[in-house]
Coordinates of C-alpha atoms in Angstrom, one line a residue:
M543 CA 62.7 104.9 73.4
S544 CA 60.1 107.6 73.1
K545 CA 59.7 110.2 75.9
F546 CA 56.4 111.8 75.1
D547 CA 52.8 110.4 75.1
V548 CA 50.9 111.0 71.9
Q549 CA 48.4 113.2 73.8
E550 CA 51.2 115.6 74.5
M551 CA 51.8 116.1 70.7
K552 CA 49.6 119.2 70.3
G553 CA 50.2 122.8 69.3
V554 CA 52.4 124.2 66.5
I555 CA 54.6 121.6 64.9
P556 CA 56.8 122.6 62.0
A557 CA 57.1 120.1 59.1
L558 CA 60.8 120.5 59.4
M559 CA 62.9 121.4 56.3
T560 CA 66.0 119.3 55.6
V561 CA 69.1 121.4 55.4
F562 CA 71.2 120.5 52.4
A563 CA 74.6 121.9 51.5
E564 CA 75.2 123.4 48.1
D565 CA 76.4 120.0 46.8
E566 CA 73.0 118.5 48.0
T567 CA 74.5 116.5 50.8
I568 CA 72.9 116.7 54.2
D569 CA 74.3 119.7 56.1
E570 CA 74.4 118.4 59.7
S571 CA 75.5 121.6 61.3
G572 CA 72.8 123.5 59.5
M573 CA 70.2 120.9 60.4
R574 CA 71.2 121.2 64.1
E575 CA 71.0 125.0 63.9
L576 CA 67.5 125.0 62.4
V577 CA 66.3 122.5 65.0
D578 CA 67.7 124.6 67.9
H579 CA 66.3 127.8 66.4
L580 CA 62.8 126.4 66.2
I581 CA 62.8 124.8 69.6
N582 CA 64.1 128.0 71.2
K583 CA 61.2 129.9 69.5
G584 CA 58.8 127.7 71.4
V585 CA 57.4 125.2 68.9
N586 CA 55.6 122.2 70.3
G587 CA 57.2 119.4 68.3
L588 CA 58.9 118.6 65.0
Y589 CA 57.6 116.6 62.0
L590 CA 60.5 115.1 60.0
T591 CA 61.2 113.9 56.4
G592 CA 57.8 114.7 55.0
S593 CA 57.1 116.8 51.9
T594 CA 58.5 119.9 53.3
G595 CA 61.6 117.9 54.4
E596 CA 62.0 116.8 50.8
G597 CA 61.8 113.2 52.1
F598 CA 60.9 111.8 48.7
L599 CA 64.1 113.3 47.3
M600 CA 66.3 111.4 49.7
S601 CA 67.5 107.8 50.0
M602 CA 66.5 105.6 52.9
E603 CA 69.8 106.1 54.5
E604 CA 69.7 109.8 54.2
R605 CA 66.2 109.9 55.8
K606 CA 67.5 107.8 58.7
K607 CA 70.5 110.2 59.1
V608 CA 68.2 113.2 59.3
V609 CA 66.1 111.4 62.0
E610 CA 69.2 110.6 64.0
I611 CA 70.6 114.2 63.8
V612 CA 67.3 115.8 64.8
I613 CA 66.5 113.4 67.7
D614 CA 70.0 114.0 69.0
E615 CA 69.8 117.8 68.7
A616 CA 66.2 118.0 70.1
D617 CA 67.4 116.0 73.2
N618 CA 63.9 115.3 74.4
R619 CA 62.9 119.0 74.5
V620 CA 59.9 118.4 72.2
P621 CA 58.1 115.4 70.7
I622 CA 59.4 114.1 67.4
M623 CA 57.1 112.7 64.7
V624 CA 58.8 110.9 61.8
H625 CA 57.2 110.7 58.4
V626 CA 58.0 107.2 57.1
G627 CA 55.9 107.2 53.9
T628 CA 57.1 105.4 50.8
I629 CA 55.2 103.7 48.0
G630 CA 56.2 100.3 49.4
T631 CA 55.2 98.9 52.8
K632 CA 58.5 97.2 53.3
N633 CA 60.5 100.3 53.2
S634 CA 58.0 102.3 55.3
I635 CA 58.3 99.6 58.0
K636 CA 62.1 99.8 57.9
L637 CA 61.9 103.6 58.4
A638 CA 59.3 103.1 61.2
E639 CA 61.5 100.6 63.0
H640 CA 64.5 102.9 62.7
A641 CA 62.5 105.8 64.1
Y642 CA 61.4 103.7 67.1
E643 CA 64.9 102.4 67.7
K644 CA 66.3 106.0 67.7
G645 CA 63.7 107.4 70.1
A646 CA 61.0 109.0 68.0
D647 CA 57.6 109.6 69.7
A648 CA 55.3 108.9 66.7
V649 CA 55.4 108.0 63.0
S650 CA 53.2 109.3 60.2
S651 CA 52.8 108.5 56.5
V652 CA 51.0 109.6 53.4
P653 CA 49.0 106.7 51.8
P654 CA 50.8 104.7 49.1
F655 CA 50.6 106.6 45.8
Y656 CA 51.4 106.5 42.1
W657 CA 49.5 103.3 41.4
N658 CA 45.8 103.4 41.8
F659 CA 45.7 101.8 45.3
D660 CA 42.2 101.0 46.6
E661 CA 40.8 101.2 50.1
E662 CA 41.9 97.7 51.0
H663 CA 45.5 98.4 49.9
I664 CA 45.6 101.6 51.9
Y665 CA 44.1 100.0 55.0
N666 CA 46.6 97.2 54.9
Y667 CA 49.5 99.6 54.3
Y668 CA 48.7 101.5 57.5
K669 CA 47.9 98.4 59.5
D670 CA 51.2 96.8 58.6
I671 CA 53.2 99.8 59.6
A672 CA 51.2 100.5 62.7
E673 CA 51.7 96.9 63.9
A674 CA 55.5 97.0 63.2
T675 CA 56.4 99.1 66.2
P676 CA 54.7 100.3 69.4
L677 CA 54.8 103.9 68.2
P678 CA 51.5 105.8 67.6
M679 CA 50.7 106.2 63.9
I680 CA 49.3 109.4 62.5
V681 CA 47.7 108.8 59.1
Y682 CA 47.8 111.5 56.5
N683 CA 45.0 112.9 54.3
I684 CA 46.5 115.0 51.5
K685 CA 45.3 115.5 47.9
L686 CA 48.9 115.3 46.5
A687 CA 49.3 111.7 47.6
G688 CA 45.7 110.6 47.8
T689 CA 42.6 111.7 49.7
I690 CA 41.4 109.1 52.2
A691 CA 37.6 108.8 52.2
Y692 CA 35.8 109.7 55.4
D693 CA 34.6 106.1 56.0
S694 CA 38.1 104.9 55.5
I695 CA 39.4 107.3 58.1
K696 CA 37.0 105.7 60.6
K697 CA 38.2 102.2 59.7
L698 CA 41.8 103.2 60.1
A699 CA 41.1 104.7 63.5
A700 CA 40.0 101.3 64.7
I701 CA 43.6 100.0 64.2
E702 CA 45.1 99.8 67.7
N703 CA 48.2 102.1 67.1
V704 CA 46.5 104.6 64.8
K705 CA 46.1 107.6 67.1
G706 CA 45.3 110.5 64.8
I707 CA 45.3 112.1 61.3
K708 CA 47.2 114.9 59.6
Y709 CA 44.4 116.5 57.7
T710 CA 45.6 118.7 54.8
A711 CA 42.5 120.2 53.1
T712 CA 40.9 123.5 52.5
S713 CA 37.5 122.4 53.9
H714 CA 37.4 121.7 57.6
F715 CA 33.9 120.6 58.5
E716 CA 35.3 117.0 58.4
I717 CA 37.6 117.8 61.3
A718 CA 34.6 118.6 63.5
S719 CA 33.0 115.4 62.3
I720 CA 36.1 113.3 63.0
K721 CA 36.3 114.7 66.5
D722 CA 32.6 114.1 67.1
E723 CA 32.6 110.5 65.8
L724 CA 36.1 109.3 66.9
G725 CA 36.4 111.1 70.2
E726 CA 38.7 113.7 71.7
D727 CA 41.5 111.3 72.1
F728 CA 41.8 110.8 68.3
L729 CA 44.2 113.6 67.4
V730 CA 43.6 115.8 64.4
Y731 CA 46.3 118.0 63.0
S732 CA 45.4 120.7 60.5
G733 CA 47.9 120.6 57.7
A734 CA 47.0 123.7 55.5
D735 CA 49.0 126.7 56.8
E736 CA 46.7 129.2 55.2
M737 CA 43.7 127.6 57.0
A738 CA 45.3 127.2 60.4
S739 CA 42.7 129.1 62.4
S740 CA 39.9 127.3 60.6
G741 CA 41.3 124.0 61.5
L742 CA 41.6 125.0 65.1
F743 CA 38.1 126.5 65.2
N744 CA 36.8 123.1 64.0
G745 CA 38.6 121.2 66.7
A746 CA 42.1 120.4 65.5
D747 CA 44.5 119.6 68.3
G748 CA 47.5 121.0 66.5
L749 CA 49.0 122.4 63.4
I750 CA 51.7 120.8 61.2
G751 CA 52.9 122.8 58.2
S752 CA 55.7 124.2 56.1
F753 CA 55.6 127.9 57.0
Y754 CA 56.1 127.2 60.7
N755 CA 59.8 126.9 59.8
L756 CA 59.9 130.5 58.8
M757 CA 57.4 132.2 61.2
P758 CA 56.4 129.9 64.0
E759 CA 55.7 132.9 66.3
L760 CA 52.8 134.0 64.0
F761 CA 51.2 130.5 64.2
M762 CA 51.8 130.2 67.9
D763 CA 49.9 133.6 68.2
I764 CA 47.1 132.1 66.2
Y765 CA 47.0 129.0 68.3
E766 CA 46.9 131.0 71.5
A767 CA 44.2 133.4 70.2
V768 CA 41.9 130.6 69.1
N769 CA 42.4 128.8 72.5
N770 CA 41.5 132.1 74.2
N771 CA 38.5 132.7 72.0
D772 CA 40.1 135.9 70.7
L773 CA 38.6 135.7 67.2
K774 CA 39.7 139.2 66.2
T775 CA 43.3 138.5 66.8
A776 CA 43.1 135.1 65.2
R777 CA 41.6 136.6 62.1
I778 CA 44.1 139.4 61.8
K779 CA 47.1 137.0 62.3
Q780 CA 45.7 134.5 59.9
Q781 CA 45.1 137.2 57.2
N782 CA 48.8 138.2 57.6
A783 CA 49.8 134.6 57.2
V784 CA 47.8 134.2 54.0
R785 CA 49.3 137.4 52.5
I786 CA 52.8 136.1 53.1
I787 CA 52.0 132.5 51.9
K788 CA 50.1 133.8 48.8
Y789 CA 53.2 135.7 47.7
S790 CA 55.7 132.9 48.6
V791 CA 54.0 130.1 46.7
Q792 CA 54.5 131.8 43.4
Y793 CA 58.1 130.6 43.7
D794 CA 59.9 127.5 45.0
F795 CA 58.9 128.5 48.5
Y796 CA 61.1 126.0 50.3
S797 CA 64.0 127.9 48.8
L798 CA 62.5 131.3 49.5
M799 CA 62.0 130.3 53.1
R800 CA 65.7 129.2 53.3
L801 CA 66.8 132.7 52.2
A802 CA 64.4 134.4 54.7
L803 CA 65.7 132.3 57.5
G804 CA 69.1 133.5 56.6
W805 CA 68.0 137.0 57.3
L806 CA 67.5 135.8 60.9
G807 CA 71.0 134.4 60.9
V808 CA 69.8 130.8 60.6
N809 CA 71.6 128.6 58.1
A810 CA 68.8 126.8 56.3
G811 CA 71.0 125.7 53.4
Y812 CA 69.8 124.7 49.9
S813 CA 67.0 122.8 48.3
R814 CA 67.6 119.7 46.2
R815 CA 67.0 119.6 42.5
P816 CA 64.7 119.8 40.7
F817 CA 63.7 122.6 43.1
K818 CA 65.4 125.9 42.3
N819 CA 67.7 127.8 44.5
Y820 CA 67.7 131.6 44.2
G821 CA 70.7 134.0 43.9
A822 CA 71.4 137.4 45.3
E823 CA 69.3 139.3 42.7
K824 CA 66.1 137.3 43.4
E825 CA 66.8 137.5 47.2
A826 CA 66.9 141.3 46.9
E827 CA 63.5 141.2 45.0
F828 CA 62.0 139.0 47.8
K829 CA 63.2 141.4 50.5
A830 CA 61.6 144.4 48.6
E831 CA 58.3 142.6 48.1
F832 CA 58.1 141.4 51.7
K833 CA 58.9 145.0 52.9
K834 CA 56.0 146.3 50.7
L835 CA 53.6 143.7 52.3
K836 CA 54.8 144.6 55.8
D837 CA 54.3 148.4 55.2
K838 CA 51.1 148.1 53.2
Y839 CA 49.3 146.0 55.8
K840 CA 51.2 147.3 58.9
I841 CA 52.3 143.7 59.8
E842 CA 54.0 143.4 63.1
G843 CA 55.5 140.7 65.2
I844 CA 57.0 138.5 62.5
D845 CA 60.7 138.2 63.0
F846 CA 61.9 137.5 59.4
L847 CA 60.0 140.7 58.2
D848 CA 61.5 142.7 61.0
A849 CA 64.9 141.5 60.0
I850 CA 64.7 143.0 56.5

C-alpha cells in the first residue's frame, strides 16, 4: 500500500531512466544503483516508466518489473509515481492495478494517442483508470502525445481521484490559471526542464523531468531559490541548465546522460533501439564540449561537470 499522501509529492522528481544492459534486458543492479544515487542526492520522488524511462519500448511485464525493482529499492524513502499510459484503457488499468498492489503512491498517464481521440474518449480514458484503484491520478499534458484543452483539464479535475497534472509546455500562464481556478490542492508539475523556474514562478508544486537524472542538484537549487524569492540565483541556475540541455538535445540525450552518469561512477546502462548508444570516441567529444561550456560560463556546483 502507498505510504505518502499526494500532497507530499512536491519538489524535484526525476522522470527515472530505465537501466538496460547491452543486450537490452533490464539491468536490475544498475536500476537499483541509479535509484539509490538519486535518493541519496536528495530528490523528492521518482516518476517511473514514462517517456524518459522508455516505457513505450517495453512490454507490460517489463514495465511491471521496473516498478517492482524501484519500489523495493526506494523502500519508502520517497514517493513513487508510476506512468501507466498505453493507447488502450484495458492495459493502462492493468498497470495501474499492479502499481497499487506493489505500493506505488500515485499513477499518471499521457492521454491515449495515435488515433484521433476526441475529448470524450480522453475523459473516459482517465475516468476509467482513476476509478480502477484508490491511487491519485496525475493527468499529463504533453504535445508529443496530445495537448489537453484547458476546459478539458477542468473537467478531468472533477473526477474524484484526479489530483493533479504534469504540464509539459513552453508557455506557463496556464499553470497560474489552473492553480487559480482549481485551487491549491490540485497539484501542477512543470514538465519542461528548460522552463523549470518559469513553471515554479507560475505556481507549479513540483518539477518532473529527464535531466533531473543527471543533475538533480542544479534543479534542487532552482527549486530552493524560487521558494526563497532569490530570483537572481534562479535565473543563473536556469540559464546554466538551458546551456547544458541545448547542447545535449542535439543527440540521443538519454544515451548521453547515461555516459555522463558514468563519470560519477553510476551505472546507467544503455538505451533501447532505435535510440543510439555512443562509443568511446563520442564520449570523449561530449566531455570536451561540456568542459568548454563549464569553462566559458564558469559553471559551478554541477557534479557531472566537476567529474570531467
